PDB file of C-alpha atoms in Angstrom:
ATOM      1  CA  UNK A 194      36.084  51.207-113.834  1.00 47.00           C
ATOM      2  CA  UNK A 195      35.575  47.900-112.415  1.00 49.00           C
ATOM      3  CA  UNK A 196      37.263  46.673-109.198  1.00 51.00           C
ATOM      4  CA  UNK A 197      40.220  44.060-109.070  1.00 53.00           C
ATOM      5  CA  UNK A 198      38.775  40.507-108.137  1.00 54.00           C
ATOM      6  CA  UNK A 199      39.520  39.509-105.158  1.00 52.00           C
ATOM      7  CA  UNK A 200      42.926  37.441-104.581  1.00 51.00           C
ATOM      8  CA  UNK A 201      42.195  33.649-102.986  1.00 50.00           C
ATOM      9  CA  UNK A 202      45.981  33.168-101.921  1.00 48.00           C
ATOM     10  CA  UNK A 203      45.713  36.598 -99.887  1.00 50.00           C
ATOM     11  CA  UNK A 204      44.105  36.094 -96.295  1.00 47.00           C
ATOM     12  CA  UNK A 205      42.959  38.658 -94.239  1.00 47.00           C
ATOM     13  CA  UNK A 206      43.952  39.026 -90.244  1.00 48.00           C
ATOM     14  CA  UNK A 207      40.557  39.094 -88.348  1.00 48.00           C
ATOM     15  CA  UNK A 208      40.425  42.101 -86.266  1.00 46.00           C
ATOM     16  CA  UNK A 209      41.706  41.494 -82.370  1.00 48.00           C
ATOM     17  CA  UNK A 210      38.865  42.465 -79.958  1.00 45.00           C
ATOM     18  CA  UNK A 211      39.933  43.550 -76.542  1.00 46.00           C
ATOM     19  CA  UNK A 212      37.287  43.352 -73.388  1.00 49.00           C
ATOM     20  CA  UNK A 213      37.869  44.419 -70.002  1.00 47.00           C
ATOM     21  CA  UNK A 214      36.489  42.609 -67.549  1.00 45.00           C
ATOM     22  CA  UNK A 215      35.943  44.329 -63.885  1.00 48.00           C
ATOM     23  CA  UNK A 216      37.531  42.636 -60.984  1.00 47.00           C
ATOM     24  CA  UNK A 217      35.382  40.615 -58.555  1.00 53.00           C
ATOM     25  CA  UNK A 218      37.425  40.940 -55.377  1.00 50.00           C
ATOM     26  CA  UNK A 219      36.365  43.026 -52.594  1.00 52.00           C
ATOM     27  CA  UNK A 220      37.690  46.333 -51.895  1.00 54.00           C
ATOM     28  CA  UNK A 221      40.985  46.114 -49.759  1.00 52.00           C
ATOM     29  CA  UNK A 222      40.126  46.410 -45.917  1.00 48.00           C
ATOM     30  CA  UNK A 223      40.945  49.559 -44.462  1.00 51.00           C
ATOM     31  CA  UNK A 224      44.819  49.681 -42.874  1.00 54.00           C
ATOM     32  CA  UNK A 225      45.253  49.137 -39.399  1.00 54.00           C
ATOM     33  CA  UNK A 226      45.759  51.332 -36.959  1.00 61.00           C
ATOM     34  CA  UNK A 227      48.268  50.782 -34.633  1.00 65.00           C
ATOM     35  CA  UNK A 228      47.781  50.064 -30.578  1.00 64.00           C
ATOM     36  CA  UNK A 229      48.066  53.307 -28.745  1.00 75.00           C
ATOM     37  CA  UNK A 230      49.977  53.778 -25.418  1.00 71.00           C
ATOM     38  CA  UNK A 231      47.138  53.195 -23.434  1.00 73.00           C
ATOM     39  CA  UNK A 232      45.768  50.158 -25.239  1.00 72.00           C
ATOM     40  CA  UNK A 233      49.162  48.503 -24.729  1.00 69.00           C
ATOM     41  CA  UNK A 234      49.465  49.632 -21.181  1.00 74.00           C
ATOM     42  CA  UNK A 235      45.718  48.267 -20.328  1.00 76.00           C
ATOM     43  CA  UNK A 236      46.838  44.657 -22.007  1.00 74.00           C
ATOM     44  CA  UNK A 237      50.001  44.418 -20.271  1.00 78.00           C
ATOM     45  CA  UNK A 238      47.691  44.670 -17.195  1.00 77.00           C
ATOM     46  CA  UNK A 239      44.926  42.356 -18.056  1.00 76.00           C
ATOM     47  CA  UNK A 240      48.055  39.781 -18.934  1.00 75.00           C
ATOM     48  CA  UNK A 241      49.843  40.558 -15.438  1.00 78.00           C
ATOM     49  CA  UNK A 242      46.113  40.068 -13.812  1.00 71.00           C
ATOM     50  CA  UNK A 243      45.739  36.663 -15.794  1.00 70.00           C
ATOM     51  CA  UNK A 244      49.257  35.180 -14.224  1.00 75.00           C
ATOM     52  CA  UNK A 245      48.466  35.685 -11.286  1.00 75.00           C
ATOM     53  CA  UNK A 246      44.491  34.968 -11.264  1.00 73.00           C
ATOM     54  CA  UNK A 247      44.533  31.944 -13.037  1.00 74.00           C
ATOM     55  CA  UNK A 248      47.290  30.109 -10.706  1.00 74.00           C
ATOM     56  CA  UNK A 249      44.933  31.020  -7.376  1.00 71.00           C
ATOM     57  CA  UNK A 250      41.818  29.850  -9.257  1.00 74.00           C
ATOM     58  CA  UNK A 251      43.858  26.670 -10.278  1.00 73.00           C
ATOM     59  CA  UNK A 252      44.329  26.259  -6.606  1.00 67.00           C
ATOM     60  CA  UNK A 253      41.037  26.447  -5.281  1.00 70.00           C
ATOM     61  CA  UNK A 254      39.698  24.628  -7.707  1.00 72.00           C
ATOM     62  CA  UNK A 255      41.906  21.551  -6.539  1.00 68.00           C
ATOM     63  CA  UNK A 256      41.334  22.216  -3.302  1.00 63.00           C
ATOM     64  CA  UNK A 257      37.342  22.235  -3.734  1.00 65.00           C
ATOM     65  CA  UNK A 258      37.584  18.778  -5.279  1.00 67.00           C
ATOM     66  CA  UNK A 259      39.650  17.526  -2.531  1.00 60.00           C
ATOM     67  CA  UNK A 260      37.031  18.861   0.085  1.00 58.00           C
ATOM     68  CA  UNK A 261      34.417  18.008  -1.335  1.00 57.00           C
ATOM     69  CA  UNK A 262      33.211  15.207   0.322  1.00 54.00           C
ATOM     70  CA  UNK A 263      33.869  16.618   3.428  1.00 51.00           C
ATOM     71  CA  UNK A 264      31.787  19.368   2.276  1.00 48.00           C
ATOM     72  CA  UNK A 265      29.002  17.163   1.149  1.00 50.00           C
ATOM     73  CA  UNK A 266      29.179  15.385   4.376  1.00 46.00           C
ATOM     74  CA  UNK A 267      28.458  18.444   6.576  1.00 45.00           C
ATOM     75  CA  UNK A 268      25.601  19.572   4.187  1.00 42.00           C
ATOM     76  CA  UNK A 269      24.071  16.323   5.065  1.00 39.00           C
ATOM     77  CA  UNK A 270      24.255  16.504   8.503  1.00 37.00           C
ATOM     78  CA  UNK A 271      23.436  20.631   8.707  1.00 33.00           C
ATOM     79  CA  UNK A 272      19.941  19.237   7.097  1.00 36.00           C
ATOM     80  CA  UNK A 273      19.809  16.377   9.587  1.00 32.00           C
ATOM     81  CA  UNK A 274      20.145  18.469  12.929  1.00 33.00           C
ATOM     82  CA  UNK A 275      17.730  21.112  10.968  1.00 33.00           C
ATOM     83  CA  UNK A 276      15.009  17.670  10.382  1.00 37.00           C
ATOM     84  CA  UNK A 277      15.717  16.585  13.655  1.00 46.00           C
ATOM     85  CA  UNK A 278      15.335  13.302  12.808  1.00 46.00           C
ATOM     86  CA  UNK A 279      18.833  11.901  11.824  1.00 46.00           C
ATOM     87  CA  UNK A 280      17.088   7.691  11.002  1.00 49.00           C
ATOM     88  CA  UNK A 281      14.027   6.381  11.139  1.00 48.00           C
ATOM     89  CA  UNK A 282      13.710   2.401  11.420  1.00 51.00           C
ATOM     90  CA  UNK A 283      10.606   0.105  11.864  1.00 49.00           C
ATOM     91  CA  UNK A 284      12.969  -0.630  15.366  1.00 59.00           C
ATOM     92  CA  UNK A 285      14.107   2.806  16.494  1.00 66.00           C
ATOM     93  CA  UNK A 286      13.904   6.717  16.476  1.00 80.00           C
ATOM     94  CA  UNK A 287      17.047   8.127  16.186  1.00 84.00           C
ATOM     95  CA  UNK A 288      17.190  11.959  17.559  1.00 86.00           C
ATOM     96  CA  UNK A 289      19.304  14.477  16.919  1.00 89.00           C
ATOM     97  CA  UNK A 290      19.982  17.025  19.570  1.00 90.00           C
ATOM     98  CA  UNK A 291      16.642  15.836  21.084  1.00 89.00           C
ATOM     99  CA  UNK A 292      15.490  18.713  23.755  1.00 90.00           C
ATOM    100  CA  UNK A 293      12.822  17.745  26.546  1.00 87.00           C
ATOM    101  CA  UNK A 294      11.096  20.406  29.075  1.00 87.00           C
ATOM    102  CA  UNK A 295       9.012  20.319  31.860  1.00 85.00           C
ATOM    103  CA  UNK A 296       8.527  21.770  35.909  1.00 82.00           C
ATOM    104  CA  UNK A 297       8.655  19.299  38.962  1.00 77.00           C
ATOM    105  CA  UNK A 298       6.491  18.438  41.930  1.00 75.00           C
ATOM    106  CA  UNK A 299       7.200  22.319  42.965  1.00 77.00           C
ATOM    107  CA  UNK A 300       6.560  23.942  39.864  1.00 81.00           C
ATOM    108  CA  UNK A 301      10.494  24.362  39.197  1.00 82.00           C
ATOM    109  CA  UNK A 302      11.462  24.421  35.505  1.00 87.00           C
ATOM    110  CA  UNK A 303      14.238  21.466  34.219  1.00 87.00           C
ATOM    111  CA  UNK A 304      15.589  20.847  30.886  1.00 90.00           C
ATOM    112  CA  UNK A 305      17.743  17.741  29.292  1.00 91.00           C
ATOM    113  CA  UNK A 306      18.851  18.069  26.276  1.00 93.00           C
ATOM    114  CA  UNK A 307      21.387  15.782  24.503  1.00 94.00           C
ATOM    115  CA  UNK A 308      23.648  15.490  20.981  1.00 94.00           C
ATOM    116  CA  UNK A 309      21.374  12.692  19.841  1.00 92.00           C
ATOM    117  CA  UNK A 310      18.385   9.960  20.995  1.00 91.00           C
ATOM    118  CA  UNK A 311      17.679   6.692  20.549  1.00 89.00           C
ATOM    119  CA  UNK A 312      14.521   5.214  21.014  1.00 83.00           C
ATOM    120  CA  UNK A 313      14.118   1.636  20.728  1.00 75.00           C
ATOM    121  CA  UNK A 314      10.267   0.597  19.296  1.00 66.00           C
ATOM    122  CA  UNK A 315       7.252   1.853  21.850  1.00 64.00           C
ATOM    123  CA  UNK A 316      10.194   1.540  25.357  1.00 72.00           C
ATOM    124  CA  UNK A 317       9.504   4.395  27.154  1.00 79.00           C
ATOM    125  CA  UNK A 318      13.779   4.591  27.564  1.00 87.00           C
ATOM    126  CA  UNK A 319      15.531   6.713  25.896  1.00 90.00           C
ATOM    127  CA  UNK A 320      19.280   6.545  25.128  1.00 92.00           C
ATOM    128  CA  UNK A 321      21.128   9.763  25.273  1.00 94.00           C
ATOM    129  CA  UNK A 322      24.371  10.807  23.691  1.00 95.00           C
ATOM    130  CA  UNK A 323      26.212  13.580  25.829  1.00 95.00           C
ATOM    131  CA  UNK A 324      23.140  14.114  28.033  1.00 95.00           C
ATOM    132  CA  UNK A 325      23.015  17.664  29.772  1.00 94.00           C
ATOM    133  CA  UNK A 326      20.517  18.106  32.533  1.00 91.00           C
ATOM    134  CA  UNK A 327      19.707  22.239  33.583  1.00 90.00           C
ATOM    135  CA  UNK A 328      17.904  22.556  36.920  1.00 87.00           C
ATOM    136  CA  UNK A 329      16.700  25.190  38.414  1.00 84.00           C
ATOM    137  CA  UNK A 330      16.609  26.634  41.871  1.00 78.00           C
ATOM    138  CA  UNK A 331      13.781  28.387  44.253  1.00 74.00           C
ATOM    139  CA  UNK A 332      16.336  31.280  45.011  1.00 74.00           C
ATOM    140  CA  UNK A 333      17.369  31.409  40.877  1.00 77.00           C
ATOM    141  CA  UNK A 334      20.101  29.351  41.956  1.00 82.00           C
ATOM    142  CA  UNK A 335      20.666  26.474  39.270  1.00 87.00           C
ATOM    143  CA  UNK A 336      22.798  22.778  38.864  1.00 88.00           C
ATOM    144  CA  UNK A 337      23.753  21.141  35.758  1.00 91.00           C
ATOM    145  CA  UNK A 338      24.717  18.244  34.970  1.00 92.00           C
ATOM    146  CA  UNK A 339      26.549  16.534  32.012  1.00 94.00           C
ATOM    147  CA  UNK A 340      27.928  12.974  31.060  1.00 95.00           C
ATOM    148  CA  UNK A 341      28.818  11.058  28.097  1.00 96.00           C
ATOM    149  CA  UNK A 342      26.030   9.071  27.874  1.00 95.00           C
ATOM    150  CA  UNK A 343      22.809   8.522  29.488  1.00 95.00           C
ATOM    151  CA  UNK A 344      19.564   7.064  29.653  1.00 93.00           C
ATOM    152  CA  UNK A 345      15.986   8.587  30.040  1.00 91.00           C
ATOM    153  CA  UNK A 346      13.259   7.590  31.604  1.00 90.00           C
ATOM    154  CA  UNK A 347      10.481  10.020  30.579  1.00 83.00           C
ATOM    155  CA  UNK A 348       7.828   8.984  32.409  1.00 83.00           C
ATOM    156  CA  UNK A 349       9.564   8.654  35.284  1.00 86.00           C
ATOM    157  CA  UNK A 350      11.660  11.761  35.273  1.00 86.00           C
ATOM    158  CA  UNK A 351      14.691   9.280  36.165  1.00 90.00           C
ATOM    159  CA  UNK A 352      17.844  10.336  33.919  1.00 93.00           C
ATOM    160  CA  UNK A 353      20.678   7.594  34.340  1.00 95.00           C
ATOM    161  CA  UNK A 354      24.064   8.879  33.853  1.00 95.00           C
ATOM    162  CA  UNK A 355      27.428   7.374  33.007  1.00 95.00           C
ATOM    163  CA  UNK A 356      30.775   8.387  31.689  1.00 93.00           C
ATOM    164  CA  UNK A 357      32.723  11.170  33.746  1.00 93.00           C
ATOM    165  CA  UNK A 358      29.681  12.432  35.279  1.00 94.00           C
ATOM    166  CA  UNK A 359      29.924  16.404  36.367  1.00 94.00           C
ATOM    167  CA  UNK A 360      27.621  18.207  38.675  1.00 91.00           C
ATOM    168  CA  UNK A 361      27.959  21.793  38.519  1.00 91.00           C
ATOM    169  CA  UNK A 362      26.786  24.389  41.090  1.00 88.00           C
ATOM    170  CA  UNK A 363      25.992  28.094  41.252  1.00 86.00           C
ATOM    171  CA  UNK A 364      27.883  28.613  44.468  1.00 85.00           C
ATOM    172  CA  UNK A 365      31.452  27.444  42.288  1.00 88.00           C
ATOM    173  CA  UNK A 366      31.011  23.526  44.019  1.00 88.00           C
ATOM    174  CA  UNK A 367      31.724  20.998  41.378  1.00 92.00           C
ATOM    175  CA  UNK A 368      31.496  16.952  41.438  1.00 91.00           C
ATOM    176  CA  UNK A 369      33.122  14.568  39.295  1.00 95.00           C
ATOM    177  CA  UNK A 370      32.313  10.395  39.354  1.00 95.00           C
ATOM    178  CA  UNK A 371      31.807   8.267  36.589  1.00 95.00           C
ATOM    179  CA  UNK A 372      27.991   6.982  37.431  1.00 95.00           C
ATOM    180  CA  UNK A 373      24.864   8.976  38.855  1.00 94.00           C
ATOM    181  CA  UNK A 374      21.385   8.926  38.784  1.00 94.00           C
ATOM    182  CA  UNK A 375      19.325  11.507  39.301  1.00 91.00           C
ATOM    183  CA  UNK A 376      15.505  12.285  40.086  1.00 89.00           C
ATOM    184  CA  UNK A 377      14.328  15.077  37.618  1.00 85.00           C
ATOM    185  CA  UNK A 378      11.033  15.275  39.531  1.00 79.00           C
ATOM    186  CA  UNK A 379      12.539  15.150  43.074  1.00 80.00           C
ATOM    187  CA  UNK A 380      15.417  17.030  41.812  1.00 81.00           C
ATOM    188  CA  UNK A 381      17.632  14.586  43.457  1.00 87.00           C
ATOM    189  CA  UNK A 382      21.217  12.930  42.407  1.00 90.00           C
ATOM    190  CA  UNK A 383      23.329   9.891  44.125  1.00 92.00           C
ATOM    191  CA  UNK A 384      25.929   7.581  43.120  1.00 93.00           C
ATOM    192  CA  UNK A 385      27.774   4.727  44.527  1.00 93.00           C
ATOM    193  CA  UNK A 386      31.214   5.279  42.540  1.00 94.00           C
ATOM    194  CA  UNK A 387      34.459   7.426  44.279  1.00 95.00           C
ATOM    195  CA  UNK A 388      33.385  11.042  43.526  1.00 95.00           C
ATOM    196  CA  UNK A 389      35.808  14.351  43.590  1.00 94.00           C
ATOM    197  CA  UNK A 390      34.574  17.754  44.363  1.00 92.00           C
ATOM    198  CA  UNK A 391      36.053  20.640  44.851  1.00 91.00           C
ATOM    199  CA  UNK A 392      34.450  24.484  45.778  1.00 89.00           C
ATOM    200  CA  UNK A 393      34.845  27.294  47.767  1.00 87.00           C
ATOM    201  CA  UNK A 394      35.582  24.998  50.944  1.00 85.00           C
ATOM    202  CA  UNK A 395      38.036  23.042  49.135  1.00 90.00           C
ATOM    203  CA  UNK A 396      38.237  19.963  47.977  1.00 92.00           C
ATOM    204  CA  UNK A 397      36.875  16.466  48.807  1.00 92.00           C
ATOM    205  CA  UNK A 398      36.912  12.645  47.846  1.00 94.00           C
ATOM    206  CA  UNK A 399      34.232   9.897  49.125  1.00 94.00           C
ATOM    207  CA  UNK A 400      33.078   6.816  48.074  1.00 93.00           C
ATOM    208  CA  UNK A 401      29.702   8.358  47.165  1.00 93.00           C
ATOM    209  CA  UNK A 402      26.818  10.847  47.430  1.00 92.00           C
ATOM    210  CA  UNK A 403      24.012  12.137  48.361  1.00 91.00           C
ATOM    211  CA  UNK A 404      22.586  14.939  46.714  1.00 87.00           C
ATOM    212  CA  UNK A 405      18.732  16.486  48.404  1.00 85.00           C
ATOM    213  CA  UNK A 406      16.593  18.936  47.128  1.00 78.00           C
ATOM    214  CA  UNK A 407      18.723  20.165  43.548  1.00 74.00           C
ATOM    215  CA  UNK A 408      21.878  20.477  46.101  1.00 72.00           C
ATOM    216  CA  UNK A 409      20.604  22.178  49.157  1.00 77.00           C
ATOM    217  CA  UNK A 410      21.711  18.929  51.421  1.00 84.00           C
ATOM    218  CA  UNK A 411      24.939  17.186  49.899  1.00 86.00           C
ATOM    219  CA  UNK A 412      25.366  14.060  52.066  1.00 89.00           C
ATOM    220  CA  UNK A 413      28.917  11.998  51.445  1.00 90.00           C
ATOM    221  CA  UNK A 414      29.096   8.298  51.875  1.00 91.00           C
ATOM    222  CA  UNK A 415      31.981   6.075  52.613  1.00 91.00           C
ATOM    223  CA  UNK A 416      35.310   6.959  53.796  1.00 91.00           C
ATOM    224  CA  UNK A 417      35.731  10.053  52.951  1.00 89.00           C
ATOM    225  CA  UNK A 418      38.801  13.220  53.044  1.00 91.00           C
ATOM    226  CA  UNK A 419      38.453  16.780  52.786  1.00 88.00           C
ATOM    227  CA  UNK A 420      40.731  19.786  52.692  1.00 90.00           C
ATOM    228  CA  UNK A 421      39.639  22.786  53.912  1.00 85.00           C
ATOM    229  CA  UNK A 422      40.679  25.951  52.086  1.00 78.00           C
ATOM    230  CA  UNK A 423      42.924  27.979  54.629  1.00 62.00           C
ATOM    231  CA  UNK A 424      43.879  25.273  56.655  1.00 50.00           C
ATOM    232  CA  UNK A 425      47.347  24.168  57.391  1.00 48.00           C
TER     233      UNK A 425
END
């Protein structure tokens, strides 16, 4: 028995295929923990820490840009006064705290020293800034000396002084005039300007001085008044 012939008006559904296709994504993150008591408590802090730090450092951060040239400046001269030797010219030696030693006709030890020293070319003078002369005695007495400015002569020994001019004693004697010269060698000192002193025996103004053997003999010139201490 043969089968019926196929019918052309009679379509057939084609069959539906389904696929499954796996994701692609990436497998959800693991779920977040919450912050425990402690890890809140140690953020709080670090914030707290932050407000305040971060003001202060705001501060001195201003503060080291507004002093910094000042700073700057004193680095300079910290590595001058280390060098010694603040300017050099083709004219001049400039000096910084400039330091000279030696011993005198009796084998007594002196020492000037000074903030700073000019030298002009091959002169043989030496210009002093706040010269400061330390002499000492046969008996370990001693006399200093100090001025504004001054002038050397190193060869000499001569050391010119000007600019409230004070001779200091051991014994508590002190003299104040504006000009004196004194022999470093001789250990000698005069001036020819009023002078004050004052001491143990009182005090005293003249019209100058005489100063022998680093202050053994003081000699005052000119008219001259004293006060004795004690008297009435």
């Amino acid at each position: 028995m043969s089968s019926p012939p196929p019918n052309p008006s009679r379509t057939v559904a084609p069959a539906m295929v389904t696929r499954t296709y796996q994701s692609r994504l990436p497998p959800p993150s693991r779920r977040r923990q919450p912050p425990t008591p402690g890890q809140l408590a140690r953020r709080r802090l670090l914030v707290m820490v932050a407000k305040r730090l971060l003001p202060v450092a705001a501060v001195a951060l201003l503060a080291t840009i507004a002093l910094w040239p000042e700073i700057e400046s004193n680095t300079e001269r910290g590595r001058v006064a280390f060098r010694r030797i603040a300017e050099v010219r083709p004219d001049a030696l400039h000096i910084v705290e400039p330091r000279y030693q030696g011993v005198d006709e009796q084998n007594r030890p002196y020492t000037v020293t000074a903030d700073s020293a000019l030298q002009a070319g091959h002169q043989e003078l030496v210009q002093l800034r706040r010269p400061r002369a330390d002499l000492l005695l046969n008996d370990g007495g001693w006399i200093y000396l100090e001025s504004r400015d001054g002038q050397y002569d190193r060869p000499r020994n001569l050391l010119d002084l000007a600019g409230r001019v004070t001779i200091h004693h051991d014994d508590g004697t002190q003299f104040v005039t504006e000009r004196a010269a004194l022999d470093i060698a001789g250990g000698n000192a005069e001036g020819d300007v009023p002078v004050a002193a004052q001491g143990p025996f009182g005090t005293l103004t003249a019209e100058g001085f005489r100063l022998r053997d680093r202050g053994q003999v003081v000699v005052f010139t000119g008219r001259s008044r004293v006060v004795l201490e004690g008297s009435e």
